[in-house]
Structures are given as structure tokens and as C-alpha cells.
Coordinates of C-alpha atoms and ligand atoms in Angstrom, one line a residue:
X1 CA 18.4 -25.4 24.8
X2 CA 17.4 -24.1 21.5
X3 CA 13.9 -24.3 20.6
X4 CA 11.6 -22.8 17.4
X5 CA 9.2 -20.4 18.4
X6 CA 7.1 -22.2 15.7
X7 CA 7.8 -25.5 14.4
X8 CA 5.4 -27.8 12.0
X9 CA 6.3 -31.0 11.1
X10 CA 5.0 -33.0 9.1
X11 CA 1.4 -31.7 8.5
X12 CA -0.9 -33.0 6.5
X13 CA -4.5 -31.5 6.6
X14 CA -8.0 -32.7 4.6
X15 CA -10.7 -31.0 5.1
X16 CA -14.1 -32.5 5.6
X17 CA -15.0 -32.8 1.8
X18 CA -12.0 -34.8 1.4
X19 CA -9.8 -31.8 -0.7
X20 CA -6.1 -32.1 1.5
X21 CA -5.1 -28.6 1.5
X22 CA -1.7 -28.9 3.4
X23 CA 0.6 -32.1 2.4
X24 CA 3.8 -32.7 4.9
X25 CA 4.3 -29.4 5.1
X26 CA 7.4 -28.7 7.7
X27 CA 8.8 -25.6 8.6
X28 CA 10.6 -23.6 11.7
X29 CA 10.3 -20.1 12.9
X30 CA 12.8 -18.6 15.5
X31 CA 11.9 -15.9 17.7
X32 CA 12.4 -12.3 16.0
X33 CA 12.3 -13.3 13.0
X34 CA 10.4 -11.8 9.6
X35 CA 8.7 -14.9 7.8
X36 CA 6.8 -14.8 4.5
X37 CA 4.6 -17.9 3.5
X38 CA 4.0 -16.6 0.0
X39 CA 1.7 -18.6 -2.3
X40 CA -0.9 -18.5 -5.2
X41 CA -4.9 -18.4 -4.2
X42 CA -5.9 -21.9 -2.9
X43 CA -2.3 -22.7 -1.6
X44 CA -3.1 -23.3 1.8
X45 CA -1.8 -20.9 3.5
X46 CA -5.0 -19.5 5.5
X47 CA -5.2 -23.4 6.5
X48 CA -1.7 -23.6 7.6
X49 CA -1.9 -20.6 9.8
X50 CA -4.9 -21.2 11.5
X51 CA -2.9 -24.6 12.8
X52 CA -0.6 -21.6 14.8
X53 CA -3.4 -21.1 17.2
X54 CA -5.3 -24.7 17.5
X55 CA -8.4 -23.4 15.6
X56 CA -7.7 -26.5 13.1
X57 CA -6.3 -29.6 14.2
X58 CA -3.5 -31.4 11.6
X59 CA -4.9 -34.4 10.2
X60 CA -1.1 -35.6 10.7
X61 CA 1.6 -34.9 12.0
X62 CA 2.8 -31.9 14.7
X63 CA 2.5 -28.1 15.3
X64 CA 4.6 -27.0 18.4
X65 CA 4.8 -23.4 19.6
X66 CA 7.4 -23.0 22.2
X67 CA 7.7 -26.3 22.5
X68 CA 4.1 -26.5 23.6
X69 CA 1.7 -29.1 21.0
X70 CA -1.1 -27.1 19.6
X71 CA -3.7 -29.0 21.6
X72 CA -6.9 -27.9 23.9
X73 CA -4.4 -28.2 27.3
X74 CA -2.3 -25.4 26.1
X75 CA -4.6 -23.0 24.2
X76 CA -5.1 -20.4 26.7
X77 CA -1.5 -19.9 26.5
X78 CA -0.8 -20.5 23.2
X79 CA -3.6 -17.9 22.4
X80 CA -1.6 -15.5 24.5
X81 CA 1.4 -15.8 22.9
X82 CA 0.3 -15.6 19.1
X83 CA -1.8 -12.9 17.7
X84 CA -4.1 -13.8 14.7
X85 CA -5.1 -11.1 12.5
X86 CA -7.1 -12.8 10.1
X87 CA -7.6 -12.7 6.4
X88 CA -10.9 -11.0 6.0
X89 CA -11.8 -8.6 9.1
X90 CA -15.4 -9.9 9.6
X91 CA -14.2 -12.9 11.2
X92 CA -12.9 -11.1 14.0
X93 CA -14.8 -7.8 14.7
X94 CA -17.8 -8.2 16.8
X95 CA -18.0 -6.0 19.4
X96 CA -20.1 -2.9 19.2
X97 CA -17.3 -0.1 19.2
X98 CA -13.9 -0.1 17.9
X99 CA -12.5 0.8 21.7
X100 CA -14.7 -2.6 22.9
X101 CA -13.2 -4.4 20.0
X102 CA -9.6 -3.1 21.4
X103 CA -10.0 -3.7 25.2
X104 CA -11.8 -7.1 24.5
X105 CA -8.4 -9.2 24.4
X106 CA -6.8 -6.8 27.1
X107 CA -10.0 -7.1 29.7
X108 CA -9.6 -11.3 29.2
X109 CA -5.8 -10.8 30.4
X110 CA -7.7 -8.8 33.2
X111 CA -5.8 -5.6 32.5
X112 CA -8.0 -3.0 33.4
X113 CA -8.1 0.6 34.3
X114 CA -5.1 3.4 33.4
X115 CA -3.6 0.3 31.5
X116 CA -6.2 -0.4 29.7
X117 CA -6.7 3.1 28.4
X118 CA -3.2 3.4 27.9
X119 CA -3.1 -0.1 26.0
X120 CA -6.4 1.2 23.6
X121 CA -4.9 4.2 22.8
X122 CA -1.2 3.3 21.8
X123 CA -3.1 0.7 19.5
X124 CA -5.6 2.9 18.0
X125 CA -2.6 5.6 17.7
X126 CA -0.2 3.1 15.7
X127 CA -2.9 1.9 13.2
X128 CA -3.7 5.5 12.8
X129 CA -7.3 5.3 14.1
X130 CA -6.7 8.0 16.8
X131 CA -10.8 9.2 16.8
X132 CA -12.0 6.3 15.6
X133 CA -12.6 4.9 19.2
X134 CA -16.3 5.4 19.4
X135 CA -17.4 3.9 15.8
X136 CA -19.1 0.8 15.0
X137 CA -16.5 -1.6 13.3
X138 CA -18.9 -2.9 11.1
X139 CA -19.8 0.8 9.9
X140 CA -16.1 1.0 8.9
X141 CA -14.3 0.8 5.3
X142 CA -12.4 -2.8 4.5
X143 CA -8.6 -1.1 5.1
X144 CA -10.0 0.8 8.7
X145 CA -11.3 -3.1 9.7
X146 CA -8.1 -4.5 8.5
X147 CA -6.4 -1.7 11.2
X148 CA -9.1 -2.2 13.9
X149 CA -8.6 -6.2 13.8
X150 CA -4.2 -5.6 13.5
X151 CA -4.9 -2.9 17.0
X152 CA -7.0 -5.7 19.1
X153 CA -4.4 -7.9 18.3
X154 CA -1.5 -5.6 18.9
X155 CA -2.7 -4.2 21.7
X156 CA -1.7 -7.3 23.7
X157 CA 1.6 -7.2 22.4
X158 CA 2.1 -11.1 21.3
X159 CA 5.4 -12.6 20.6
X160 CA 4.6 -13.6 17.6
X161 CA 2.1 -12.0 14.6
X162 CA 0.6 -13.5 12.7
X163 CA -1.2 -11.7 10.1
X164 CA -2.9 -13.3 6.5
X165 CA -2.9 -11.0 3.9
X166 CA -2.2 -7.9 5.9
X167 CA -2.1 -5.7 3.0
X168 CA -5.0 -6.7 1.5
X169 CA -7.9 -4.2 1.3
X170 CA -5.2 -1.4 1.8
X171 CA -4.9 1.5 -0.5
X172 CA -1.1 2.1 -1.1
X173 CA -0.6 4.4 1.9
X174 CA -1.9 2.2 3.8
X175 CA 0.7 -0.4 2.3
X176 CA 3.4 1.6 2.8
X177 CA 2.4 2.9 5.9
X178 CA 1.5 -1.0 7.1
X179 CA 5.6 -2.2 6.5
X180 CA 6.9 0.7 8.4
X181 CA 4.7 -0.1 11.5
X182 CA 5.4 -3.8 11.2
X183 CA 9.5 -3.6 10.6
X184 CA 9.2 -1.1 13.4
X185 CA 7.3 -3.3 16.0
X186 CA 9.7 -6.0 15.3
X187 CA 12.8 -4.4 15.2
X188 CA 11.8 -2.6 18.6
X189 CA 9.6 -5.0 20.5
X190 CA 10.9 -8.0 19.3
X191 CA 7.8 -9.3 17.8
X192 CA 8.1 -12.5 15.6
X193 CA 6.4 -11.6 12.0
X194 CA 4.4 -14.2 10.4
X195 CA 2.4 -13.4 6.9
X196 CA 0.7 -14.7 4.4
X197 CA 0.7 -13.0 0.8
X198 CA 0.7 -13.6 -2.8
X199 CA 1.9 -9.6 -3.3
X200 CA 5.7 -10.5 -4.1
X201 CA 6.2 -6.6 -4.3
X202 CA 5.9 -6.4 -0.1
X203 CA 7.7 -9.2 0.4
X204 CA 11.4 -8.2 0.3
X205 CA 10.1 -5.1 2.3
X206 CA 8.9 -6.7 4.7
X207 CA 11.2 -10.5 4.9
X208 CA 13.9 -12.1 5.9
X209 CA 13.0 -15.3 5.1
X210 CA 10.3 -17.2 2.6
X211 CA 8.4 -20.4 2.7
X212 CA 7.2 -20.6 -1.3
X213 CA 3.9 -22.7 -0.9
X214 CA 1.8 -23.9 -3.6
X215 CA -1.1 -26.6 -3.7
X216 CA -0.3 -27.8 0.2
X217 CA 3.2 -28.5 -0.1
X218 CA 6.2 -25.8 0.3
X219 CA 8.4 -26.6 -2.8
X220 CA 10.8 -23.7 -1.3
X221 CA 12.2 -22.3 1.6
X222 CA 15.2 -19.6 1.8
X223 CA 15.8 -16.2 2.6
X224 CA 14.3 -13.5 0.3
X225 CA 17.1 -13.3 -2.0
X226 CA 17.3 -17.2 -2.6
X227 CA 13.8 -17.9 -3.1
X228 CA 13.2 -14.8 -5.5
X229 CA 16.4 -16.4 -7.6
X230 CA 14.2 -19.4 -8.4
X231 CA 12.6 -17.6 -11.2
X232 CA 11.1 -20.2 -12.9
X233 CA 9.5 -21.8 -10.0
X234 CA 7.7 -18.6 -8.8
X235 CA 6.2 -18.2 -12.2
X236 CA 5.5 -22.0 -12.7
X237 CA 3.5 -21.5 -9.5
X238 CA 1.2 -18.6 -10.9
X239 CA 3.3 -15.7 -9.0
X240 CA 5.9 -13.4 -10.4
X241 CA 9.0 -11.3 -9.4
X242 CA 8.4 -7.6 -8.0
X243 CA 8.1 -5.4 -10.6
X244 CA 11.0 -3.6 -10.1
X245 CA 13.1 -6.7 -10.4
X246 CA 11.9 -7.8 -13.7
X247 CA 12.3 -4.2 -15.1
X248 CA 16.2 -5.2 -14.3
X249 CA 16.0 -8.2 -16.1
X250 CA 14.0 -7.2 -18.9
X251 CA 17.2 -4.6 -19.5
X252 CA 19.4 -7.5 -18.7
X253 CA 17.7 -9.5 -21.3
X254 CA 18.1 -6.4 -24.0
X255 CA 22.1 -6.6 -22.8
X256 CA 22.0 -2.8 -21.5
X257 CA 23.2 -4.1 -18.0
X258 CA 24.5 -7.5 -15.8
X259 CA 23.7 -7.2 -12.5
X260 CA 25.2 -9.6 -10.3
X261 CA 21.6 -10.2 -8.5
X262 CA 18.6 -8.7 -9.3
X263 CA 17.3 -5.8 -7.2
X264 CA 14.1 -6.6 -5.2
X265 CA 13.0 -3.4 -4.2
X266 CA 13.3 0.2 -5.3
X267 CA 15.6 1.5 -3.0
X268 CA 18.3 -1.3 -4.4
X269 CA 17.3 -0.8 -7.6
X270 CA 18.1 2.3 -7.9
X271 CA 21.3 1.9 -6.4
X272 CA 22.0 -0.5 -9.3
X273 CA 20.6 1.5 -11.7
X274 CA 22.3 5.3 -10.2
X275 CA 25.6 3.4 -10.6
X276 CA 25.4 2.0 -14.1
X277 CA 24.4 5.4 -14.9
X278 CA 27.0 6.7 -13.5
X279 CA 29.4 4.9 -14.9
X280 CA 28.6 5.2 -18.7
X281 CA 27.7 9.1 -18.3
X282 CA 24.2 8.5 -18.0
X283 CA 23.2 5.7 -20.5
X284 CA 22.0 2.3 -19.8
Ligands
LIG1 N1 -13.8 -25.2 4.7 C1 -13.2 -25.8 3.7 N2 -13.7 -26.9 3.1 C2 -13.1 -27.5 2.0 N3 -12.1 -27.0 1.4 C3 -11.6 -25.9 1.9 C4 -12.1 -25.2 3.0 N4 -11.4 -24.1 3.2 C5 -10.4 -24.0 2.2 N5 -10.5 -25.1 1.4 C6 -9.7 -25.4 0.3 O1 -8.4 -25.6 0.7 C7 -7.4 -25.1 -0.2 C8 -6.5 -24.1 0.6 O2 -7.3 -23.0 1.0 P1 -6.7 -21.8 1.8 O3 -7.9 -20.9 2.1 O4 -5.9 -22.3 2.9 O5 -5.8 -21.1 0.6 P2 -5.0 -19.7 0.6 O6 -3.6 -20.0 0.2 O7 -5.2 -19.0 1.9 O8 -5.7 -18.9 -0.6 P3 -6.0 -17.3 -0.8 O9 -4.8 -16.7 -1.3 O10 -7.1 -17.3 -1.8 O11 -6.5 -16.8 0.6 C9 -8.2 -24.5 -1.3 O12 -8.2 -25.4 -2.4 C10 -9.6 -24.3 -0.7 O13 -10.6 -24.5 -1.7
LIG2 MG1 -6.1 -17.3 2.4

């Protein structure tokens, strides 16, 4: 039978001082996927992804992952199935060495020994902290904590990641560096990508699909092309189109050019642009 790796329906949730940060939110996420929950500042979507793990209970309605209800009977393996990397590192570092702070997940899942070295190392490798084993994480810069929390969550390769803000705190290459290790790690170990982000410029780097959230209630969901279409909503909602896309329509708007849809990323847009070129002998 099909099921959602992810599925929320219905979700309200009010915090203790009464604001209601999530209102019937609903949405599905199938295994493998890339999934963007892009939103303003104050959105909700830190509060709607700490629901993926049970460390916030709806106030109504249901979260399910793999078909399990996010409830205290099905934490533990919840928990082993989802990774967290949080929005700000300092929520999740606590250990006394980065290589503790890496082995911490993998000694609860009782791997030990040649694994576990083995484990520590390939995570430290991919976030490109090879040396870094031995610091304090606390000692660390904001974009190294970022890395150090995404390896202790990697290195217990979860289904699904879920990261908020992952790019945050990164210089750009870091950034760029960031998307190829993610694309790669779900392309080649069929890991589920969840993230959070109001960067639009990532997002069709790093997307298949976008929930558009804004004051607790997802106005939008589509793939990456469809949602960035709805140009008027995105700004209405306080966000924007990637640069490089409203470049294009800024020369649309002057007449110099139609495209049929505008180019999300560089590496399209230059293959709108190289063509147009082309074919007027190199004026726009
Ligand atoms: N502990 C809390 N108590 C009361 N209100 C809260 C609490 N945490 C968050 N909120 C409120 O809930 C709303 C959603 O916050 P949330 O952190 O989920 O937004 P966000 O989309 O992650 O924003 P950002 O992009 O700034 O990280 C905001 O209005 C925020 O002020
Ligand atoms: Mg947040």
C-alpha cells in the first residue's frame, strides 16, 4: 500500500501565550523526495518541523511518519528514522568534542568499535571537518557548528533530513558546497530532504517541490517551477524571486526578450540568455 513518509493533517498549533503559529496546515512527503517549506521570518516553519520528531505536540489534528502518529509510543523509532539538524547549532551541540558530538547518536544505536570510527570519519569527511575531531564545538565558528550538528545527524544515515535553515551562517562556499553534498546524499542514498528557508536563491537548487508558508497556513504548494510562477504571492508574502529570475523579467519587462518561463537558476538562465544571444548576433 502507498503510504507518505510524512504526512500532516490538519495541524493547528498555539503556543502557550496563546499566538497559533501553525493553522490547518496539511501536507505530504514521499520517500526520496527534495521538499522546500519556504516562508517569511515568524511563518512557522521551525514550529512545523519540530512536529516531525514529537518534540511539539499539535494542538489539533495529526502528524504521521510512516504511518506511525508522532506520539511518546513511537519516538524511539521515529527519532531513528528522521534526523533533525536544527535551526541554530547551540540547541544541539553539547558534548565536549566534535568526535563525542558525532559518535553520540551512533553509540545510542549501540554501534561501536571499527563502525563507529568508520561512521565518525565519513561524517566529519563530508562536511569537510576532516581534523576537526578533537575541538570543542562550542570553540567553533557559526558555519563549522552548522557542519558539526548536519555530521551527528548524518552520521546515522536517517531516511529522511530534516534540516531548518541549513544555509544559514554559511559563507557562500559553504552554500554551494552544502547543495552539492545534500543533492548528492539524496540522489545516492536515498535520503528524503526536508528544509526550511526564506533564501529563494537555494531553493530551485536544491527542490523538487515547495510548500509556500506564511503566518501558519501554507497558501501554496507545487513543484519549484509552479510555486515560483505565483509571483505576486511570494512577494505579497515578504519573499521574492531568485535573483537571476527577476533579472529575466526585468529584460522581459524592457521587451528585450519573452521567455516562455522564467529561469530559476543560473545555469538555465544562461541557457536562455546564450540562445537569445545567439540568435540576434549577440544583442538582447
Ligand atoms: N516558544 C514560543 N512561544 C510563543 N510564541 C512562539 C514561540 N516560538 C515561536 N513563537 C511564535 O510562533 C511564530 C512562528 O515561529 P517560528 O519560529 O516557527 O517561525 P519561523 O518560520 O521558523 O521563523 P524564522 O524564519 O525567523 O526562523 C512566530 O510568530 C513566533 O513569534
Ligand atoms: Mg525558524
Amino acid at each position: 500500500m502507498f503510504m507518505a513518509l510524512i504526512e500532516v493533517a490538519g495541524v493547528d498549533y498555539i503556543y502557550a501565550d496563546g499566538q497559533r503559529a501553525l493553522k490547518n496546515v496539511s501536507l505530504k512527503i514521499d520517500r526520496g523526495e527534495r521538499v522546500a517549506v519556504l516562508g517569511p521570518n515568524g511563518a512557522g516553519k521551525s514550529t512545523l518541523f519540530q512536529l516531525f520528531n514529537g518534540l511539539l505536540s499539535p494542538s489539533a489534528g495529526d502528524v504521521l511518519v510512516k504511518n506511525l502518529w508522532v506520539r511518546k509510543e513511537n519516538l524511539a523509532e521515529i527519532r531513528r528514522s528522521v534526523g533533525m539538524v536544527f535551526q541554530d547549532p547551540d540547541d544541539q551541540l553539547f558534548n565536549s568534542t566534535v568526535r563525542q558530538e558525532i559518535a553520540y547518536g551512533l553509540l545510542n544505536m549501540r554501534v561501536s568499535g571499527k563502525a563507529l570510527e568508520e561512521a565518525v570519519s565519513w561524517a566529519l569527511e563530508v562536511v569537510g571537518l576532516n581534523g576537526y575531531g578533537g575541538k570543542s564545538p562550542h570553540n567553533l565558528s557559526g558555519g563549522e557548528k552548522k557542519r558539526v550538528a548536519l555530521a551527528s545527524v548524518l552520521a546515522m544515515r536517517p531516511e529522511v533530513l530534516v534540516l531548518d535553515e541549513p544555509t544559514a551562517a554559511l559563507d557562500p562556499r559553504g552554500v554551494a558546497r552544502l547543495i552539492r553534498l545534500l543533492n548528492s546524499i539524496n540522489r545516492e542514498l536515498g535520503i528524503t530532504l526536508i528544509f526550511a528557508t526564506h533564501d529563494v536563491d537555494i531553493v530551485p537548487l536544491l527542490a523538487d517541490r515547495i510548500y509556500l508558508l506564511s503566518q501558519g497556513e501554507i497558501l501554496l504548494g507545487g513543484t519549484t517551477a509552479e510555486v515560483f510562477r505565483r509571483k505576486e504571492l511570494i512577494r505579497q508574502v515578504d519573499l521574492r524571486l531568485p535573483r537571476v529570475a527577476h533579472l529575466v523579467e526585468l529584460l522581459e519587462r524592457e521587451g528585450v526578450c519573452a521567455p516562455s518561463e522564467l529561469p530559476l537558476t543560473i545555469g538555465r538562465a544562461k541557457g536562455f540568455l546564450t540562445g537569445q544571444l545567439r540568435g540576434s548576433g549577440g544583442h538582447l
